Amino acid sequence: MAPQHGERKQDGNAVAEPVMRWFTWEDVAQRTGQDPALQERWVVIDRKVYDISHFYRRHPGGALLISSHAGQDVTDAFVAFHVDKLLVNKYLKPLQIGELAPDQPSIEPTKNKMLVKDFRELRASVEKMGLLKPNKLFFFLHLAHILLLDTAAWLILFCCGTSFVPFIVSLLVLTISQVQASWLQHDLGHLSVFRKTKWNHLLHKFVMCHLIGASAKWWTLLHSRHHSKPNCFRKDPDIDMHPFLFTLGKKFSVELGIKKKKYMPYNHQHKYFFITLPPLLFPTYFHCHTFYIAYTKRYWVVSTAACATKGLAVGFQSFSSELRHDTDLACMLTFYIRFFVTYGSLLEMKSLLAYYFIFRMLESSWFVWVSQMNHIPMDIYYDQNLDWVSTQLQATCNVEQSLFNDWFTGHLNFQIEHHLFPTMPRHNYWKVAPLVKSLCAKHGIEYQCKPLLTAFADIVHSLKNSGELWLDAYLHK
């Protein structure tokens, strides 16, 4: 449908000006880019309709992130992920093609109208209470204890020698440092440490690339998709292990069994999980994937997408008037140079390689158990285009609060609050938790919170249950 044009005066001359077009929710829902007859991709933000058909490939937050919302209302996701909304709106204007017709409801038909309204009121209250403002001392102390542990791991070997006991103690100390650095880079990637986005990006690159040895941009592109559509098959990369390594979710397991598909012996997946995903995720897949993406995406040159859009970003990115250089690959190499030079001066090559892969396996195990306890036991299926709260709550659960749990999980024991407010500094999760519980109780939504060990056990129970459902459907349906 071509836009109509009116006229306005500019310097005494008549200038063609697009006239506002009206659309229905049905019009928007058809523009997902998946229909061969309709390749357009539209999204709605605050009743305004935007055509992202050409922009999505240049989207600095990733084409897959923004296109996963095509044909939908993304108002709450847009608000959740952006720090400077006024500036973002300025750059969205060229993409706007119209608005919802006056007779169209403001809330998309697939979403819970009252729940959306109440959550937006809660969001406004959270902002007024200052819960989105970071405590810089909290994060400074956290970074300090990471650097102290990182230094201590090397000093243990330097001062006490490389015999078995110092070797093991050093390994454990470095593992703790690395995992805690992972939690800090997670905070920085969510823009929750500094008020200014630039400082979050700079420190994120230092922590993720130099202290951990992975690409900050690689993590952001993947993790933003996870937050946007958690546990939604083909939209959340965190569940890409289905169906080639595990079968996940009750519905998918039955469907896979009915189709007689068997990539792995899924009825034993709760057993081989222990020797696959936890110990091997970091040393194998993450290592290869982060370098592959950093190289193929050319993360050592000026970001052309950022230049083309003047820094526009949807997701966890932001606006910036400066040209941004993607130097992730070079920064990642500084970690490996630092590690192999400092530890190579103390350990022989075999011991050095053993040290490296053992601490990576320990780090990986810690990370996987914590990151998966909130999601694998929850509902996993295709995107149902539900409202923001329902989408997050059906895919997340919490773990009980304690000083140890907060530290051990990087406050990801408050997974529900984190998913509802992804830019909120983690030290404020406990403050907003009672408000979220009240919202869930009012609308009859289950707010799951369990002990830490129960959450770990539920990963195994969920995998066992999914495997049994698959086997039954595979054999009898």
XYZ file of C-alpha atoms in Angstrom:
477
model
C 0.000 0.000 0.000
C 1.700 3.205 -1.175
C 1.578 6.261 1.108
C -0.588 9.172 0.094
C 0.951 12.622 0.002
C -0.206 16.055 1.023
C 1.591 19.376 0.696
C 3.304 21.770 3.067
C 5.160 25.027 2.476
C 8.930 25.175 2.836
C 10.712 28.398 1.794
C 7.627 29.378 -0.207
C 7.610 26.102 -2.178
C 5.130 23.233 -1.988
C 6.820 20.092 -0.668
C 5.279 16.619 -0.774
C 4.697 15.244 2.695
C 3.546 11.715 3.579
C 0.047 11.535 5.046
C -0.399 9.334 8.094
C -1.578 5.823 7.218
C -3.779 3.714 9.474
C -3.276 0.010 10.046
C -4.977 -2.810 11.923
C -3.326 -5.406 14.115
C -4.092 -7.926 11.373
C -2.081 -5.829 8.896
C 0.869 -5.820 11.270
C 0.636 -9.543 12.084
C 0.996 -10.403 8.396
C 4.313 -8.532 8.118
C 6.675 -11.058 9.700
C 8.904 -11.503 6.663
C 8.117 -15.220 6.644
C 5.419 -15.145 3.966
C 6.873 -15.329 0.416
C 4.083 -13.018 -0.747
C 4.731 -10.461 2.005
C 8.430 -9.958 2.678
C 7.867 -6.811 4.749
C 8.728 -6.702 8.441
C 6.761 -4.346 10.681
C 6.762 -3.695 14.424
C 4.570 -1.549 16.671
C 5.822 0.716 19.462
C 3.283 2.843 21.362
C 0.725 2.472 18.529
C 3.243 3.688 15.943
C 3.959 1.277 13.083
C 7.556 0.964 11.856
C 8.805 -0.765 8.714
C 12.106 -2.493 9.526
C 12.259 -4.462 6.258
C 15.484 -2.777 5.130
C 16.819 -1.682 8.491
C 16.840 -5.054 10.273
C 19.945 -6.303 8.459
C 21.868 -3.201 9.550
C 20.563 -3.390 13.100
C 23.584 -3.133 15.452
C 21.808 -5.316 17.996
C 21.618 -8.086 15.416
C 19.236 -8.870 12.570
C 17.896 -11.965 14.324
C 16.987 -10.010 17.459
C 14.808 -7.376 15.834
C 13.350 -9.689 13.162
C 12.175 -12.100 15.879
C 9.648 -9.401 16.823
C 8.443 -8.726 13.279
C 4.659 -8.576 13.077
C 4.305 -7.854 16.794
C 3.919 -5.074 19.343
C 7.358 -4.550 20.918
C 6.544 -1.620 23.207
C 7.471 -3.312 26.493
C 10.602 -4.950 25.079
C 11.639 -1.596 23.610
C 11.198 0.139 26.964
C 12.966 -2.668 28.854
C 16.125 -2.619 26.761
C 16.716 1.084 26.113
C 18.303 3.581 28.443
C 17.881 6.808 26.447
C 14.463 6.379 24.873
C 14.060 9.976 23.706
C 17.222 9.754 21.641
C 16.241 6.359 20.251
C 12.824 7.681 19.219
C 14.513 10.444 17.249
C 16.244 7.902 15.032
C 13.147 5.722 14.746
C 11.184 8.463 12.977
C 12.470 7.663 9.450
C 11.215 4.089 9.896
C 7.669 5.063 10.863
C 5.062 4.384 8.164
C 1.861 5.039 10.111
C -0.123 4.284 13.237
C -2.772 1.880 14.419
C -6.238 2.948 13.303
C -8.303 4.785 15.957
C -10.667 1.805 16.268
C -7.776 -0.560 17.083
C -7.039 -1.384 20.747
C -3.725 -0.180 22.148
C -2.914 -3.685 23.409
C -2.301 -6.442 20.879
C -5.133 -9.042 20.884
C -2.794 -11.919 21.880
C -1.750 -10.109 25.056
C -3.380 -9.780 28.488
C -4.683 -6.202 28.497
C -4.954 -5.729 32.271
C -1.611 -7.405 32.932
C 0.106 -5.136 30.404
C -1.506 -2.086 32.001
C -0.525 -3.097 35.537
C 3.043 -3.940 34.553
C 3.517 -0.583 32.874
C 2.328 1.083 36.062
C 4.819 -1.049 38.014
C 7.565 -0.042 35.598
C 6.736 3.634 36.157
C 6.863 3.092 39.939
C 10.230 1.338 39.657
C 11.666 4.294 37.772
C 10.282 6.794 40.313
C 11.751 4.752 43.177
C 15.194 5.000 41.563
C 15.628 1.243 41.297
C 17.243 1.560 37.875
C 20.071 3.688 39.276
C 23.333 1.797 39.930
C 25.421 1.847 43.095
C 28.923 2.344 41.707
C 30.598 1.326 44.983
C 28.897 -2.089 44.796
C 30.308 -2.767 41.346
C 33.727 -1.266 42.161
C 34.125 -3.646 45.107
C 32.971 -6.517 42.946
C 35.581 -5.714 40.276
C 38.249 -5.275 42.977
C 37.625 -8.728 44.431
C 37.817 -10.228 40.919
C 41.191 -8.607 40.255
C 42.507 -9.646 43.678
C 41.502 -13.262 43.080
C 42.975 -13.187 39.577
C 46.284 -11.936 40.973
C 46.194 -14.334 43.931
C 45.848 -17.355 41.619
C 49.208 -16.548 40.008
C 50.899 -15.550 43.276
C 49.999 -18.901 44.848
C 52.018 -20.705 42.197
C 54.790 -18.115 42.290
C 55.225 -18.190 46.075
C 54.285 -21.776 46.944
C 55.563 -23.659 43.935
C 53.785 -25.818 41.378
C 53.298 -28.987 43.394
C 49.869 -30.635 43.602
C 48.325 -28.641 46.473
C 49.292 -25.121 45.258
C 48.311 -26.182 41.738
C 44.779 -27.162 42.866
C 44.319 -24.146 45.150
C 45.422 -21.799 42.364
C 42.995 -23.500 39.969
C 40.076 -22.974 42.354
C 40.955 -19.341 43.000
C 41.234 -18.567 39.279
C 37.937 -20.362 38.621
C 36.185 -18.205 41.212
C 37.702 -15.093 39.681
C 36.605 -16.076 36.184
C 33.023 -16.902 37.150
C 32.638 -13.705 39.137
C 34.023 -11.827 36.126
C 31.334 -13.548 34.046
C 28.655 -12.167 36.349
C 30.181 -8.675 36.142
C 30.389 -8.700 32.349
C 26.742 -9.743 32.389
C 25.918 -6.602 34.390
C 27.922 -4.441 32.015
C 26.341 -6.019 28.946
C 22.949 -5.071 30.371
C 24.088 -1.447 30.800
C 23.358 -1.614 34.515
C 26.694 -0.517 36.032
C 26.987 3.067 34.768
C 24.380 5.641 33.849
C 26.307 6.432 30.652
C 26.233 3.693 28.042
C 29.743 4.470 26.817
C 31.319 3.492 30.128
C 29.344 0.249 30.267
C 30.640 -0.676 26.802
C 34.248 0.196 27.618
C 34.400 -1.755 30.880
C 32.417 -4.601 29.304
C 35.104 -4.946 26.667
C 37.832 -4.947 29.333
C 36.154 -7.580 31.527
C 34.822 -9.856 28.792
C 37.715 -9.650 26.365
C 40.778 -9.053 28.549
C 39.835 -10.796 31.798
C 37.783 -13.682 30.333
C 39.051 -14.023 26.764
C 35.741 -13.884 24.862
C 34.050 -11.348 22.595
C 31.820 -8.775 24.310
C 29.849 -8.115 21.157
C 29.406 -11.838 20.471
C 27.904 -12.253 23.943
C 25.633 -9.224 23.543
C 24.208 -10.410 20.228
C 23.378 -13.836 21.643
C 22.205 -12.789 25.081
C 19.897 -10.041 23.866
C 18.019 -12.620 21.791
C 17.682 -14.843 24.843
C 16.168 -12.036 26.913
C 13.892 -10.966 24.127
C 12.297 -14.380 23.577
C 13.362 -16.722 26.421
C 12.768 -20.439 25.824
C 11.201 -19.715 22.425
C 12.467 -22.285 19.928
C 14.421 -20.816 16.997
C 14.431 -17.401 18.689
C 16.335 -18.098 21.921
C 19.891 -19.302 21.125
C 20.250 -20.705 24.651
C 18.044 -23.663 23.684
C 19.726 -24.371 20.339
C 20.934 -27.657 21.860
C 17.428 -28.961 21.074
C 17.129 -31.384 19.349
C 20.712 -32.286 18.416
C 22.029 -32.828 21.945
C 18.961 -32.804 24.187
C 15.215 -32.801 23.765
C 13.774 -29.940 25.793
C 10.242 -29.193 26.964
C 7.277 -31.551 27.234
C 5.589 -30.528 23.981
C 8.742 -30.659 21.883
C 9.740 -34.039 23.311
C 6.415 -35.599 22.347
C 6.515 -34.006 18.889
C 10.053 -35.275 18.330
C 9.041 -38.798 19.357
C 5.980 -38.814 17.103
C 8.177 -37.768 14.167
C 10.501 -40.699 15.024
C 13.526 -38.423 15.233
C 16.496 -39.570 17.294
C 19.717 -37.577 17.176
C 20.768 -38.810 20.625
C 19.523 -41.427 23.101
C 17.299 -38.837 24.785
C 15.965 -41.283 27.366
C 19.485 -41.177 28.855
C 20.039 -37.429 28.487
C 19.741 -36.812 32.231
C 22.833 -39.015 32.587
C 25.035 -37.756 29.766
C 24.182 -34.154 30.687
C 26.757 -34.398 33.501
C 29.631 -35.175 31.128
C 28.618 -32.945 28.216
C 27.098 -29.506 28.723
C 28.450 -28.443 32.162
C 32.139 -29.343 31.721
C 32.468 -28.859 27.961
C 30.428 -25.762 27.050
C 33.265 -23.283 27.640
C 36.329 -25.345 26.579
C 34.709 -26.444 23.293
C 31.682 -24.607 21.909
C 32.193 -21.153 23.462
C 35.879 -21.114 22.557
C 35.269 -22.001 18.941
C 32.127 -19.932 18.475
C 33.398 -16.694 19.991
C 36.547 -16.731 17.820
C 34.576 -17.789 14.750
C 32.085 -14.926 15.167
C 34.788 -12.393 16.042
C 36.702 -13.341 12.889
C 33.826 -13.714 10.418
C 32.077 -10.551 11.652
C 35.417 -8.700 11.418
C 35.450 -7.486 15.015
C 38.637 -5.549 14.416
C 37.375 -2.832 12.054
C 35.061 0.173 12.244
C 31.481 -0.978 12.775
C 29.781 -0.149 9.475
C 26.352 -0.858 10.925
C 26.949 1.617 13.701
C 28.126 4.230 11.205
C 25.230 3.650 8.822
C 22.646 4.115 11.536
C 24.572 6.796 13.453
C 24.731 4.488 16.426
C 21.098 3.376 16.398
C 20.553 0.210 18.306
C 17.650 -1.866 19.431
C 18.314 -4.372 22.200
C 21.260 -3.820 24.495
C 23.011 -1.330 22.226
C 22.735 2.431 22.381
C 23.119 5.655 20.463
C 26.494 7.286 20.032
C 27.606 10.090 17.775
C 31.114 8.676 17.625
C 32.400 6.005 15.293
C 32.784 2.805 17.278
C 35.629 0.372 16.613
C 35.017 -3.347 17.090
C 38.332 -4.350 18.595
C 37.091 -7.474 20.335
C 39.467 -9.854 18.588
C 42.562 -7.881 19.556
C 41.327 -7.473 23.131
C 40.602 -11.196 23.369
C 44.151 -11.985 22.320
C 45.496 -9.904 25.214
C 43.950 -12.409 27.616
C 45.727 -15.353 26.010
C 49.023 -13.490 25.762
C 48.798 -12.474 29.420
C 47.788 -15.968 30.550
C 50.384 -17.975 28.642
C 53.211 -15.541 29.412
C 52.542 -15.241 33.155
C 51.596 -18.864 33.846
C 53.987 -20.190 31.199
C 56.849 -18.741 33.222
C 55.900 -21.041 36.108
C 54.490 -24.194 34.495
C 55.779 -26.625 31.893
C 53.745 -26.866 28.679
C 51.807 -29.994 29.673
C 50.987 -28.596 33.097
C 50.086 -25.233 31.570
C 47.610 -26.761 29.120
C 46.155 -28.982 31.839
C 45.799 -25.973 34.128
C 44.037 -23.982 31.413
C 41.528 -26.645 30.385
C 40.771 -27.742 33.948
C 39.909 -24.223 35.092
C 37.809 -23.737 31.938
C 35.912 -26.939 32.701
C 35.320 -25.885 36.311
C 34.220 -22.432 35.196
C 31.928 -23.949 32.587
C 30.308 -26.319 35.081
C 29.613 -23.521 37.550
C 28.176 -21.299 34.832
C 25.963 -23.954 33.226
C 24.359 -25.165 36.452
C 23.551 -21.591 37.495
C 22.374 -20.359 34.100
C 20.226 -23.398 33.314
C 18.513 -23.853 36.693
C 16.191 -20.937 35.906
C 15.194 -21.994 32.384
C 15.459 -25.699 31.456
C 12.760 -26.806 33.963
C 10.377 -24.145 32.617
C 8.063 -24.119 29.589
C 9.871 -24.409 26.249
C 7.987 -24.019 22.978
C 7.468 -21.773 19.968
C 6.889 -18.055 20.389
C 3.229 -17.494 21.300
C 3.490 -13.681 21.105
C 2.330 -13.242 24.687
C 2.669 -10.072 26.716
C 6.053 -9.189 28.228
C 5.284 -10.459 31.737
C 3.778 -13.770 30.608
C 6.639 -14.380 28.177
C 9.241 -13.914 30.919
C 7.404 -15.676 33.769
C 6.662 -18.850 31.851
C 10.367 -19.187 31.020
C 12.008 -18.203 34.328
C 12.018 -19.064 38.006
C 13.863 -17.790 41.075
C 16.126 -19.310 43.702
C 15.882 -18.344 47.371
C 17.880 -15.354 48.509
C 20.896 -15.598 50.802
C 24.279 -13.876 50.853
C 25.875 -17.018 49.444
C 23.235 -17.536 46.746
C 23.487 -13.890 45.678
C 27.273 -14.139 45.365
C 27.385 -17.653 43.905
C 24.833 -16.898 41.167
C 25.698 -13.259 40.518
C 22.165 -12.417 41.721
C 20.721 -14.580 38.938
C 18.749 -16.240 41.693
C 16.453 -13.250 41.016
C 15.966 -14.385 37.435
C 12.333 -13.242 37.230
C 13.120 -9.669 38.244
C 16.174 -9.652 35.995
C 14.140 -10.695 32.965
C 11.372 -8.195 33.634
C 13.849 -5.345 34.188
C 17.038 -6.296 32.277
C 18.780 -2.943 32.818
C 18.123 -2.884 36.573
C 21.312 -3.093 38.707
C 21.314 -6.457 40.431
C 21.676 -5.032 43.927
C 18.088 -3.739 43.595
C 16.399 -7.018 42.626
C 15.423 -7.827 46.204
C 13.690 -4.464 46.476
C 11.447 -4.970 43.458
C 10.766 -8.677 44.133
C 7.787 -8.078 46.517
C 6.158 -5.802 43.921
C 6.570 -8.445 41.229
C 5.128 -11.116 43.532
C 2.073 -8.930 44.148
C 1.595 -8.416 40.411
C 1.782 -12.162 39.792
C -0.639 -12.940 42.630
C -3.146 -10.401 41.316
C -3.176 -11.977 37.851
C -2.903 -15.617 38.894
C 0.608 -16.105 37.494
C 2.839 -18.629 39.238
C 5.921 -17.031 40.806
C 8.320 -19.923 41.331
C 11.058 -19.675 43.949
C 12.996 -22.696 45.191
C 16.131 -23.681 47.179
C 19.422 -23.700 45.251
C 19.957 -27.464 45.379
C 16.339 -28.091 44.382
C 16.846 -25.829 41.368
C 19.916 -27.852 40.367
C 18.040 -31.138 40.804
C 15.132 -29.829 38.722
C 17.446 -29.539 35.701
C 18.100 -33.283 35.867
C 14.467 -34.140 36.639
C 13.296 -32.037 33.711
C 15.727 -33.705 31.308
C 14.693 -37.142 32.555
C 11.002 -36.321 32.159
C 11.522 -34.953 28.634
C 13.509 -38.028 27.670
C 10.796 -40.364 28.945
C 8.101 -38.425 27.070
C 10.158 -38.664 23.898
C 10.747 -42.399 24.315
C 7.055 -43.104 24.932
C 6.023 -41.134 21.844
C 8.853 -42.660 19.798
C 7.816 -46.219 20.640
C 4.033 -46.011 20.929
C 2.655 -43.059 18.951
